[in-house]
Amino acid sequence: MAHLAAIASSAGAVLGSFLNVCIHRLPSGQSIVWPPSSCTSCGTRLKAGDLVPVLSYLVLRGRCRYCGVHISIQYPIVELATGILYAAIACVHGPSLAALHCIVLGSLLIVAAGTDINTGLIPDRVTLPGIVIGFILSFFSPEVTPAQSAMGILICGGLLYLLAVASRGGMGGGDIKLMAMMGAFLGWAQGLLALFIGALLGSVVGIAGIATGRLKRGQPMPFGPYLAAGGMVSILAGRFLLSLLGF
């Protein structure tokens, strides 16, 4: 299992570099395939040695090799987080279809969280294909049936839609579609668990922010990262937590 986790972690760090490209390019409608990676400041095309996950950032001390501009800390964080998530999925699910299912969802959640943090928006190019992919994968999933996936889309997306209406703009359409996507992958029960955990995390952070003066009452706060965190908890421990609740 340790070897599997190490392989998954390495693969996750490499794919995390691609997820960074998605986070940077998707909100502006750019292609995630072409052109190759380049410095966002000077435009110089990056070489293989500049793209080693995490290590390149450390060796270059967080600066572009060519123009010296600071590189966002987002890049190594996403690479490291993706590696850790993939390793955790490998440990929990082993070499299985369920693990692949979770890796796809986890990757989409990382991109959704990153774009929401950077721009305050979750692109439809992440969530709408994600809903379709989640439903299609349910036909091959050992844990979520197509019926559960369809119910997850309707119940999780519908509930967040009602909450968005009740909050009068406190939640955006991206959050609704993100929740529907999680329902497609996880089914309605684990999807609602993810929503509960995300809401709890968001509330704790919001209250702490107000208490410390970092946030003002009524100040908008991206909800996508907390929903994504709830989804990741559900990926790794959803069935266990639901069993404790009697589901």
Coordinates of N, CA and C in Angstrom, one line a residue:
M1 N 0.8 -1.2 0.0 CA 0.0 0.0 0.0 C 0.9 1.3 0.0
A2 N 2.0 1.2 0.7 CA 2.9 2.4 0.7 C 3.4 2.7 -0.7
H3 N 3.7 1.6 -1.4 CA 4.2 1.8 -2.8 C 3.1 2.5 -3.7
L4 N 1.9 2.0 -3.5 CA 0.8 2.5 -4.3 C 0.6 4.0 -3.9
A5 N 0.6 4.3 -2.6 CA 0.5 5.7 -2.2 C 1.6 6.6 -2.7
A6 N 2.8 6.1 -2.8 CA 3.9 6.9 -3.3 C 3.7 7.2 -4.8
I7 N 3.3 6.1 -5.5 CA 3.0 6.3 -7.0 C 1.9 7.3 -7.2
A8 N 0.8 7.1 -6.4 CA -0.3 8.0 -6.6 C 0.1 9.5 -6.2
S9 N 0.9 9.6 -5.2 CA 1.3 11.0 -4.8 C 2.1 11.6 -5.9
S10 N 3.1 10.9 -6.5 CA 3.9 11.4 -7.5 C 3.0 11.8 -8.8
A11 N 2.1 10.9 -9.1 CA 1.2 11.2 -10.2 C 0.4 12.4 -9.9
G12 N -0.1 12.5 -8.7 CA -0.9 13.7 -8.3 C -0.2 15.0 -8.4
A13 N 1.1 15.0 -8.0 CA 1.9 16.2 -8.1 C 2.1 16.6 -9.5
V14 N 2.3 15.7 -10.4 CA 2.5 16.0 -11.8 C 1.2 16.5 -12.4
L15 N 0.1 15.8 -12.1 CA -1.2 16.3 -12.6 C -1.6 17.6 -12.0
G16 N -1.2 17.8 -10.8 CA -1.5 19.1 -10.1 C -0.9 20.3 -10.9
S17 N 0.2 20.0 -11.6 CA 0.8 21.1 -12.5 C -0.2 21.4 -13.6
F18 N -0.8 20.4 -14.1 CA -1.8 20.6 -15.2 C -3.1 21.3 -14.6
L19 N -3.5 20.9 -13.4 CA -4.6 21.6 -12.8 C -4.4 23.1 -12.6
N20 N -3.1 23.4 -12.3 CA -2.8 24.8 -12.2 C -3.0 25.6 -13.5
V21 N -2.7 24.9 -14.6 CA -3.0 25.5 -15.9 C -4.5 25.7 -16.1
C22 N -5.3 24.7 -15.7 CA -6.7 24.8 -15.8 C -7.2 26.0 -14.9
I23 N -6.7 26.1 -13.7 CA -7.1 27.2 -12.8 C -6.8 28.5 -13.4
H24 N -5.7 28.6 -14.1 CA -5.2 29.9 -14.6 C -6.0 30.3 -15.9
R25 N -6.2 29.3 -16.8 CA -6.8 29.5 -18.1 C -8.3 29.4 -18.3
L26 N -8.9 28.5 -17.5 CA -10.3 28.3 -17.8 C -11.2 29.5 -17.6
P27 N -11.0 30.3 -16.5 CA -11.9 31.5 -16.3 C -11.9 32.5 -17.5
S28 N -10.8 32.6 -18.2 CA -10.7 33.5 -19.3 C -11.0 32.9 -20.7
G29 N -11.4 31.6 -20.6 CA -11.8 30.9 -21.9 C -10.6 30.4 -22.7
Q30 N -9.4 30.4 -22.2 CA -8.2 30.0 -22.9 C -8.2 28.5 -23.1
S31 N -7.4 28.0 -24.1 CA -7.2 26.6 -24.2 C -6.3 26.1 -23.1
I32 N -6.6 24.9 -22.6 CA -5.8 24.3 -21.6 C -4.7 23.4 -22.2
V33 N -4.8 23.3 -23.5 CA -3.8 22.4 -24.2 C -2.7 23.1 -24.9
W34 N -3.1 24.3 -25.5 CA -2.1 25.1 -26.2 C -2.3 26.6 -26.0
P35 N -1.3 27.4 -25.9 CA 0.1 27.0 -26.0 C 0.7 26.3 -24.8
P36 N 1.9 25.8 -24.9 CA 2.6 25.2 -23.7 C 2.8 26.2 -22.6
S37 N 3.1 25.7 -21.4 CA 3.2 26.6 -20.2 C 4.3 27.6 -20.4
S38 N 4.0 28.8 -20.0 CA 5.0 29.9 -20.1 C 4.8 30.8 -18.9
C39 N 5.8 31.7 -18.6 CA 5.7 32.6 -17.5 C 4.6 33.6 -17.8
T40 N 3.7 33.8 -16.8 CA 2.6 34.7 -17.0 C 3.0 36.2 -17.1
S41 N 4.3 36.5 -16.7 CA 4.8 37.8 -16.7 C 5.5 38.2 -18.0
C42 N 6.6 37.4 -18.3 CA 7.5 37.7 -19.4 C 7.1 36.9 -20.7
G43 N 6.3 35.8 -20.5 CA 5.8 35.1 -21.6 C 6.8 34.0 -22.1
T44 N 8.0 33.9 -21.5 CA 8.9 32.9 -21.9 C 8.4 31.5 -21.7
R45 N 8.6 30.6 -22.7 CA 8.1 29.3 -22.6 C 8.9 28.5 -21.6
L46 N 8.3 27.8 -20.7 CA 9.0 27.1 -19.6 C 9.6 25.8 -20.1
K47 N 10.8 25.4 -19.6 CA 11.4 24.2 -20.0 C 11.1 23.1 -19.0
A48 N 11.4 21.9 -19.3 CA 11.1 20.8 -18.4 C 11.6 21.0 -17.0
G49 N 12.8 21.6 -16.9 CA 13.4 21.8 -15.5 C 12.7 22.8 -14.7
D50 N 11.9 23.7 -15.4 CA 11.1 24.7 -14.7 C 9.7 24.2 -14.2
L51 N 9.4 22.9 -14.6 CA 8.1 22.4 -14.4 C 8.0 21.2 -13.4
V52 N 9.1 20.9 -12.7 CA 9.1 19.8 -11.8 C 8.2 20.2 -10.6
P53 N 7.2 19.5 -10.3 CA 6.3 19.9 -9.3 C 6.9 20.2 -7.9
V54 N 6.6 21.3 -7.3 CA 7.0 21.7 -6.0 C 8.5 22.0 -6.0
L55 N 9.4 21.1 -6.5 CA 10.8 21.3 -6.4 C 11.3 22.5 -7.2
S56 N 10.8 22.7 -8.4 CA 11.2 23.8 -9.2 C 10.9 25.1 -8.5
Y57 N 9.8 25.2 -7.8 CA 9.4 26.4 -7.1 C 10.4 26.6 -5.9
L58 N 10.8 25.6 -5.2 CA 11.8 25.7 -4.1 C 13.1 26.1 -4.6
V59 N 13.6 25.4 -5.7 CA 14.9 25.7 -6.2 C 15.0 27.1 -6.7
L60 N 14.0 27.5 -7.4 CA 14.0 28.9 -7.9 C 13.6 30.0 -6.9
R61 N 13.3 29.5 -5.7 CA 12.9 30.4 -4.6 C 11.7 31.3 -5.0
G62 N 10.8 30.6 -5.7 CA 9.5 31.3 -6.0 C 9.6 32.4 -7.0
R63 N 10.6 32.3 -7.8 CA 10.8 33.4 -8.9 C 10.9 32.7 -10.2
C64 N 10.5 33.5 -11.3 CA 10.7 33.0 -12.6 C 12.2 33.0 -12.9
R65 N 12.7 31.9 -13.6 CA 14.1 31.8 -13.9 C 14.6 32.9 -14.9
Y66 N 13.6 33.4 -15.7 CA 14.0 34.3 -16.8 C 13.8 35.8 -16.5
C67 N 12.7 36.1 -15.8 CA 12.5 37.6 -15.5 C 12.6 37.9 -14.0
G68 N 12.6 36.9 -13.2 CA 12.8 37.2 -11.8 C 11.5 37.5 -11.0
V69 N 10.4 37.6 -11.7 CA 9.1 37.9 -11.1 C 8.7 36.8 -10.1
H70 N 8.0 37.2 -9.0 CA 7.5 36.3 -8.1 C 6.5 35.3 -8.7
I71 N 6.6 34.1 -8.4 CA 5.6 33.1 -8.9 C 4.6 32.9 -7.7
S72 N 3.3 32.8 -8.1 CA 2.3 32.6 -7.1 C 2.5 31.3 -6.3
I73 N 2.3 31.4 -4.9 CA 2.4 30.3 -4.1 C 1.3 29.3 -4.4
Q74 N 0.3 29.7 -5.2 CA -0.7 28.7 -5.6 C -0.2 27.5 -6.3
Y75 N 0.9 27.7 -7.1 CA 1.4 26.6 -7.9 C 1.9 25.4 -7.1
P76 N 2.8 25.6 -6.1 CA 3.3 24.5 -5.3 C 2.2 24.0 -4.4
I77 N 1.3 24.8 -3.9 CA 0.2 24.4 -3.0 C -0.7 23.4 -3.7
V78 N -1.1 23.8 -5.0 CA -2.0 22.9 -5.7 C -1.3 21.6 -6.1
E79 N 0.0 21.6 -6.4 CA 0.7 20.4 -6.7 C 0.8 19.5 -5.5
L80 N 1.1 20.1 -4.4 CA 1.3 19.3 -3.1 C -0.1 18.8 -2.7
A81 N -1.1 19.6 -2.8 CA -2.4 19.2 -2.3 C -3.0 18.0 -3.2
T82 N -2.7 18.1 -4.5 CA -3.2 17.1 -5.4 C -2.4 15.8 -5.1
G83 N -1.1 15.9 -4.9 CA -0.4 14.7 -4.5 C -0.8 14.0 -3.2
I84 N -1.1 14.8 -2.2 CA -1.6 14.3 -1.0 C -3.0 13.7 -1.1
L85 N -3.9 14.4 -1.9 CA -5.2 13.8 -2.1 C -5.2 12.5 -2.8
Y86 N -4.4 12.4 -3.9 CA -4.3 11.1 -4.6 C -3.7 10.0 -3.8
A87 N -2.7 10.3 -2.9 CA -2.2 9.3 -2.0 C -3.2 8.8 -1.0
A88 N -4.0 9.8 -0.5 CA -5.1 9.4 0.5 C -6.1 8.6 -0.2
I89 N -6.5 8.9 -1.4 CA -7.5 8.1 -2.2 C -7.0 6.7 -2.4
A90 N -5.7 6.6 -2.7 CA -5.1 5.3 -3.0 C -5.1 4.4 -1.7
C91 N -4.8 5.1 -0.6 CA -4.8 4.3 0.7 C -6.2 3.9 1.1
V92 N -7.2 4.7 0.8 CA -8.6 4.4 1.2 C -9.3 3.4 0.3
H93 N -9.1 3.6 -1.0 CA -9.8 2.8 -2.0 C -9.0 1.8 -2.7
G94 N -7.6 1.9 -2.6 CA -6.8 0.9 -3.3 C -6.9 1.0 -4.8
P95 N -6.3 0.1 -5.5 CA -6.3 0.1 -7.0 C -7.7 -0.4 -7.5
S96 N -8.6 0.6 -7.6 CA -10.0 0.2 -8.0 C -10.7 1.2 -8.8
L97 N -11.8 0.9 -9.4 CA -12.6 1.8 -10.1 C -13.1 3.0 -9.2
A98 N -13.4 2.6 -8.0 CA -13.8 3.7 -7.0 C -12.7 4.7 -6.9
A99 N -11.5 4.3 -6.8 CA -10.3 5.2 -6.7 C -10.3 6.2 -7.9
L100 N -10.4 5.6 -9.1 CA -10.4 6.4 -10.3 C -11.6 7.4 -10.3
H101 N -12.7 7.0 -9.9 CA -13.9 7.8 -9.7 C -13.6 9.0 -8.8
C102 N -13.0 8.7 -7.7 CA -12.6 9.8 -6.7 C -11.6 10.7 -7.2
I103 N -10.6 10.2 -7.9 CA -9.5 11.0 -8.5 C -10.1 12.0 -9.5
V104 N -11.0 11.6 -10.3 CA -11.6 12.5 -11.3 C -12.3 13.6 -10.5
L105 N -13.2 13.2 -9.6 CA -13.9 14.2 -8.8 C -13.0 15.1 -8.0
G106 N -12.0 14.6 -7.4 CA -11.1 15.4 -6.6 C -10.3 16.4 -7.4
S107 N -10.0 16.0 -8.7 CA -9.3 16.9 -9.6 C -10.2 18.1 -10.0
L108 N -11.4 17.8 -10.3 CA -12.4 18.8 -10.6 C -12.7 19.8 -9.5
L109 N -12.7 19.2 -8.2 CA -12.9 20.0 -7.1 C -11.7 21.0 -6.8
I110 N -10.5 20.5 -7.1 CA -9.4 21.4 -6.9 C -9.4 22.6 -7.9
V111 N -9.8 22.3 -9.1 CA -9.9 23.3 -10.1 C -11.0 24.3 -9.8
A112 N -12.1 23.8 -9.3 CA -13.2 24.7 -9.0 C -12.9 25.6 -7.8
A113 N -12.2 25.0 -6.8 CA -11.8 25.8 -5.6 C -10.8 26.9 -6.0
G114 N -9.8 26.5 -6.8 CA -8.8 27.4 -7.2 C -9.4 28.6 -8.0
T115 N -10.2 28.3 -9.0 CA -10.8 29.4 -9.8 C -11.7 30.3 -8.9
D116 N -12.4 29.7 -8.0 CA -13.3 30.5 -7.1 C -12.5 31.4 -6.2
I117 N -11.4 30.9 -5.7 CA -10.5 31.8 -4.9 C -9.9 32.9 -5.7
N118 N -9.5 32.6 -6.9 CA -8.8 33.6 -7.8 C -9.8 34.7 -8.4
T119 N -11.0 34.2 -8.8 CA -11.8 35.1 -9.6 C -13.2 35.3 -8.9
G120 N -13.6 34.5 -7.9 CA -14.9 34.5 -7.4 C -15.9 33.8 -8.3
L121 N -15.5 33.1 -9.2 CA -16.4 32.4 -10.2 C -15.9 30.9 -10.3
I122 N -16.9 30.1 -10.6 CA -16.6 28.7 -10.9 C -17.1 28.4 -12.3
P123 N -16.1 28.2 -13.3 CA -16.5 28.2 -14.7 C -17.4 27.0 -15.0
D124 N -18.4 27.2 -15.9 CA -19.3 26.2 -16.4 C -18.4 25.1 -17.1
R125 N -17.3 25.5 -17.6 CA -16.4 24.5 -18.3 C -15.8 23.5 -17.3
V126 N -16.0 23.7 -16.0 CA -15.6 22.7 -15.0 C -16.8 21.9 -14.6
T127 N -17.9 22.6 -14.2 CA -19.0 21.9 -13.5 C -19.9 21.2 -14.5
L128 N -20.2 21.8 -15.6 CA -21.2 21.1 -16.5 C -20.6 19.8 -17.1
P129 N -19.4 19.8 -17.7 CA -18.8 18.5 -18.1 C -18.7 17.6 -16.9
G130 N -18.4 18.1 -15.7 CA -18.3 17.3 -14.5 C -19.5 16.6 -14.2
I131 N -20.7 17.2 -14.3 CA -22.0 16.6 -14.0 C -22.2 15.4 -15.0
V132 N -21.9 15.6 -16.3 CA -22.0 14.6 -17.3 C -21.1 13.4 -17.0
I133 N -19.8 13.7 -16.7 CA -18.8 12.7 -16.4 C -19.2 11.9 -15.2
G134 N -19.7 12.6 -14.2 CA -20.1 11.9 -12.9 C -21.2 10.9 -13.2
F135 N -22.2 11.3 -14.0 CA -23.3 10.5 -14.3 C -22.9 9.3 -15.1
I136 N -22.1 9.5 -16.1 CA -21.6 8.4 -17.0 C -20.8 7.4 -16.2
L137 N -19.9 7.9 -15.3 CA -19.1 7.0 -14.5 C -19.9 6.2 -13.5
S138 N -21.1 6.6 -13.2 CA -22.0 5.9 -12.2 C -22.4 4.5 -12.8
F139 N -22.4 4.4 -14.2 CA -22.7 3.1 -14.8 C -21.6 2.1 -14.6
F140 N -20.4 2.6 -14.2 CA -19.3 1.6 -14.0 C -18.8 1.7 -12.5
S141 N -19.5 2.4 -11.7 CA -19.1 2.6 -10.3 C -19.6 1.5 -9.4
P142 N -18.7 0.9 -8.5 CA -19.2 -0.1 -7.6 C -19.9 0.5 -6.4
E143 N -20.0 1.8 -6.3 CA -20.5 2.4 -5.1 C -21.7 3.3 -5.3
V144 N -21.8 3.9 -6.5 CA -22.9 4.9 -6.8 C -23.6 4.4 -8.1
T145 N -24.9 4.1 -8.0 CA -25.7 3.7 -9.2 C -26.1 4.9 -10.0
P146 N -26.5 4.6 -11.2 CA -27.0 5.7 -12.1 C -28.2 6.4 -11.4
A147 N -29.1 5.7 -10.8 CA -30.3 6.3 -10.1 C -29.8 7.2 -9.0
Q148 N -28.8 6.7 -8.2 CA -28.3 7.5 -7.1 C -27.6 8.8 -7.6
S149 N -26.9 8.6 -8.7 CA -26.3 9.8 -9.3 C -27.3 10.8 -9.8
A150 N -28.3 10.3 -10.5 CA -29.4 11.3 -11.0 C -30.1 12.0 -9.8
M151 N -30.3 11.2 -8.7 CA -30.9 11.8 -7.5 C -30.0 12.8 -6.9
G152 N -28.7 12.5 -6.9 CA -27.7 13.4 -6.4 C -27.7 14.7 -7.1
I153 N -27.8 14.7 -8.4 CA -27.8 15.9 -9.2 C -29.0 16.7 -8.9
L154 N -30.2 16.1 -8.8 CA -31.4 16.8 -8.6 C -31.5 17.3 -7.1
I155 N -31.2 16.5 -6.2 CA -31.4 16.8 -4.8 C -30.3 17.8 -4.3
C156 N -29.0 17.5 -4.6 CA -28.0 18.4 -4.1 C -28.0 19.8 -4.9
G157 N -28.2 19.7 -6.2 CA -28.2 21.0 -6.9 C -29.5 21.7 -6.6
G158 N -30.6 21.0 -6.5 CA -31.9 21.7 -6.1 C -31.9 22.3 -4.8
L159 N -31.3 21.6 -3.8 CA -31.3 22.2 -2.4 C -30.4 23.4 -2.4
L160 N -29.3 23.4 -3.1 CA -28.5 24.6 -3.1 C -29.1 25.7 -3.8
Y161 N -29.9 25.4 -4.9 CA -30.7 26.4 -5.6 C -31.6 27.1 -4.6
L162 N -32.4 26.3 -3.8 CA -33.3 26.9 -2.9 C -32.6 27.8 -1.9
L163 N -31.4 27.3 -1.4 CA -30.6 28.1 -0.4 C -30.2 29.4 -1.1
A164 N -29.8 29.3 -2.4 CA -29.3 30.5 -3.1 C -30.5 31.5 -3.2
V165 N -31.7 31.0 -3.5 CA -32.8 31.9 -3.6 C -33.1 32.6 -2.2
A166 N -33.1 31.7 -1.2 CA -33.4 32.2 0.2 C -32.3 33.2 0.7
S167 N -31.1 33.0 0.2 CA -30.0 34.0 0.7 C -29.9 35.2 -0.2
R168 N -30.8 35.3 -1.2 CA -30.9 36.5 -2.1 C -29.5 36.9 -2.6
G169 N -28.9 36.0 -3.3 CA -27.7 36.3 -4.0 C -26.4 35.9 -3.1
G170 N -26.6 35.3 -2.0 CA -25.5 34.9 -1.1 C -24.7 33.8 -1.8
M171 N -25.3 33.0 -2.6 CA -24.6 32.0 -3.4 C -24.8 32.2 -4.8
G172 N -23.8 31.8 -5.6 CA -23.9 32.0 -7.1 C -24.3 30.7 -7.8
G173 N -24.5 30.9 -9.1 CA -24.9 29.7 -9.9 C -23.8 28.7 -10.0
G174 N -22.5 29.1 -9.9 CA -21.4 28.2 -9.9 C -21.5 27.3 -8.7
D175 N -21.8 27.8 -7.5 CA -22.0 26.9 -6.4 C -23.1 25.9 -6.6
I176 N -24.2 26.3 -7.2 CA -25.3 25.3 -7.4 C -24.8 24.2 -8.3
K177 N -24.1 24.6 -9.4 CA -23.7 23.5 -10.4 C -22.5 22.7 -9.8
L178 N -21.7 23.3 -8.9 CA -20.7 22.5 -8.3 C -21.3 21.5 -7.4
M179 N -22.4 21.8 -6.7 CA -23.1 20.9 -5.8 C -23.7 19.8 -6.6
A180 N -24.3 20.2 -7.7 CA -24.9 19.2 -8.6 C -23.9 18.2 -9.1
M181 N -22.7 18.7 -9.4 CA -21.6 17.8 -9.9 C -21.2 16.9 -8.8
M182 N -21.1 17.3 -7.6 CA -20.7 16.4 -6.5 C -21.8 15.4 -6.3
G183 N -23.1 15.8 -6.4 CA -24.2 14.8 -6.3 C -24.1 13.8 -7.4
A184 N -23.7 14.2 -8.6 CA -23.5 13.2 -9.7 C -22.5 12.1 -9.4
F185 N -21.4 12.5 -8.8 CA -20.3 11.6 -8.5 C -20.6 10.8 -7.2
L186 N -21.1 11.5 -6.2 CA -21.2 10.9 -4.8 C -22.6 10.3 -4.5
G187 N -23.6 10.7 -5.3 CA -25.0 10.3 -4.9 C -25.5 11.3 -3.9
W188 N -26.8 11.2 -3.6 CA -27.4 12.3 -2.9 C -27.0 12.3 -1.4
A189 N -26.8 11.1 -0.8 CA -26.5 11.1 0.6 C -25.1 11.7 0.9
Q190 N -24.1 11.2 0.2 CA -22.7 11.7 0.4 C -22.6 13.1 -0.1
G191 N -23.4 13.5 -1.1 CA -23.4 14.8 -1.6 C -23.9 15.8 -0.5
L192 N -25.0 15.4 0.1 CA -25.5 16.3 1.2 C -24.6 16.3 2.4
L193 N -23.9 15.2 2.6 CA -22.8 15.2 3.7 C -21.8 16.3 3.3
A194 N -21.3 16.3 2.1 CA -20.3 17.2 1.6 C -20.8 18.7 1.8
L195 N -22.1 18.9 1.5 CA -22.7 20.2 1.7 C -22.7 20.6 3.1
F196 N -23.1 19.7 4.0 CA -23.1 20.0 5.4 C -21.7 20.4 5.9
I197 N -20.7 19.5 5.5 CA -19.3 19.8 6.0 C -18.8 21.1 5.4
G198 N -19.1 21.4 4.1 CA -18.7 22.6 3.5 C -19.3 23.8 4.2
A199 N -20.6 23.8 4.5 CA -21.3 24.9 5.2 C -20.7 25.1 6.6
L200 N -20.4 24.0 7.3 CA -19.8 24.1 8.6 C -18.5 24.8 8.5
L201 N -17.6 24.3 7.6 CA -16.3 24.9 7.5 C -16.4 26.4 7.1
G202 N -17.3 26.7 6.2 CA -17.5 28.1 5.8 C -17.9 29.0 6.9
S203 N -18.8 28.4 7.7 CA -19.4 29.2 8.9 C -18.3 29.5 9.9
V204 N -17.5 28.4 10.2 CA -16.4 28.6 11.2 C -15.4 29.6 10.7
V205 N -15.0 29.5 9.4 CA -14.0 30.5 8.9 C -14.6 31.9 8.8
G206 N -15.9 32.0 8.5 CA -16.5 33.3 8.4 C -16.6 34.0 9.8
I207 N -17.1 33.2 10.8 CA -17.2 33.7 12.1 C -15.8 34.1 12.7
A208 N -14.8 33.3 12.4 CA -13.4 33.6 12.9 C -12.9 34.9 12.2
G209 N -13.3 35.0 10.9 CA -12.8 36.2 10.2 C -13.5 37.5 10.7
I210 N -14.7 37.4 11.0 CA -15.4 38.6 11.6 C -14.9 38.9 13.0
A211 N -14.6 37.8 13.8 CA -14.1 38.0 15.2 C -12.7 38.6 15.2
T212 N -11.9 38.3 14.2 CA -10.6 38.9 14.1 C -10.5 40.1 13.3
G213 N -11.6 40.6 12.7 CA -11.6 41.8 11.9 C -11.1 41.7 10.5
R214 N -10.9 40.4 10.1 CA -10.4 40.2 8.7 C -11.6 40.2 7.7
L215 N -12.8 40.0 8.2 CA -14.0 40.1 7.4 C -15.0 41.0 8.0
K216 N -15.8 41.7 7.2 CA -16.9 42.5 7.7 C -18.2 41.7 7.5
R217 N -19.2 42.0 8.4 CA -20.5 41.4 8.2 C -21.1 41.7 6.8
G218 N -21.5 40.7 6.2 CA -22.1 40.9 4.8 C -21.1 40.9 3.7
Q219 N -19.8 40.8 4.1 CA -18.8 40.8 3.0 C -18.8 39.4 2.3
P220 N -18.9 39.4 0.9 CA -19.0 38.2 0.2 C -17.7 37.3 0.4
M221 N -17.9 36.0 0.5 CA -16.8 35.1 0.7 C -17.0 33.9 -0.3
P222 N -16.0 33.5 -1.0 CA -16.2 32.4 -1.9 C -16.6 31.1 -1.2
F223 N -17.7 30.5 -1.6 CA -18.2 29.3 -0.9 C -17.7 28.0 -1.6
G224 N -17.2 28.1 -2.8 CA -16.8 27.0 -3.6 C -15.6 26.2 -2.9
P225 N -14.6 26.9 -2.3 CA -13.5 26.1 -1.7 C -14.0 25.3 -0.5
Y226 N -15.0 25.8 0.2 CA -15.5 25.0 1.4 C -16.4 23.8 0.9
L227 N -17.2 24.0 -0.2 CA -17.9 22.9 -0.7 C -16.9 21.9 -1.2
A228 N -15.9 22.3 -1.9 CA -14.9 21.4 -2.4 C -14.2 20.6 -1.3
A229 N -13.9 21.3 -0.2 CA -13.3 20.6 1.0 C -14.3 19.6 1.5
G230 N -15.6 19.9 1.6 CA -16.6 19.0 2.0 C -16.6 17.8 1.1
G231 N -16.5 18.0 -0.2 CA -16.5 16.9 -1.2 C -15.3 16.0 -1.0
M232 N -14.2 16.6 -0.6 CA -13.0 15.8 -0.4 C -13.1 14.9 0.8
V233 N -13.7 15.5 1.9 CA -13.9 14.7 3.1 C -14.9 13.5 2.8
S234 N -15.9 13.8 2.0 CA -16.8 12.8 1.6 C -16.2 11.7 0.7
I235 N -15.3 12.1 -0.2 CA -14.5 11.1 -1.0 C -13.8 10.1 -0.1
L236 N -13.1 10.6 1.0 CA -12.3 9.8 1.8 C -13.0 9.1 2.9
A237 N -14.0 9.7 3.5 CA -14.6 9.2 4.7 C -16.1 9.2 4.7
G238 N -16.7 9.5 3.5 CA -18.2 9.7 3.5 C -18.9 8.5 3.9
R239 N -18.6 7.3 3.5 CA -19.4 6.1 3.9 C -19.2 5.8 5.3
F240 N -18.0 6.0 5.9 CA -17.8 5.8 7.3 C -18.6 6.8 8.1
L241 N -18.6 8.1 7.7 CA -19.4 9.1 8.5 C -20.9 8.9 8.4
L242 N -21.3 8.4 7.2 CA -22.8 8.2 7.1 C -23.2 6.9 7.9
S243 N -22.3 6.0 8.0 CA -22.6 4.8 8.9 C -22.7 5.2 10.3
L244 N -21.9 6.2 10.8 CA -22.0 6.6 12.1 C -23.4 7.3 12.4
L245 N -23.9 7.9 11.3 CA -25.2 8.6 11.4 C -26.4 7.6 11.2
G246 N -26.0 6.4 10.9 CA -27.1 5.4 10.7 C -27.6 5.2 9.3
F247 N -26.8 5.7 8.3 CA -27.2 5.6 6.9 C -26.5 4.4 6.3

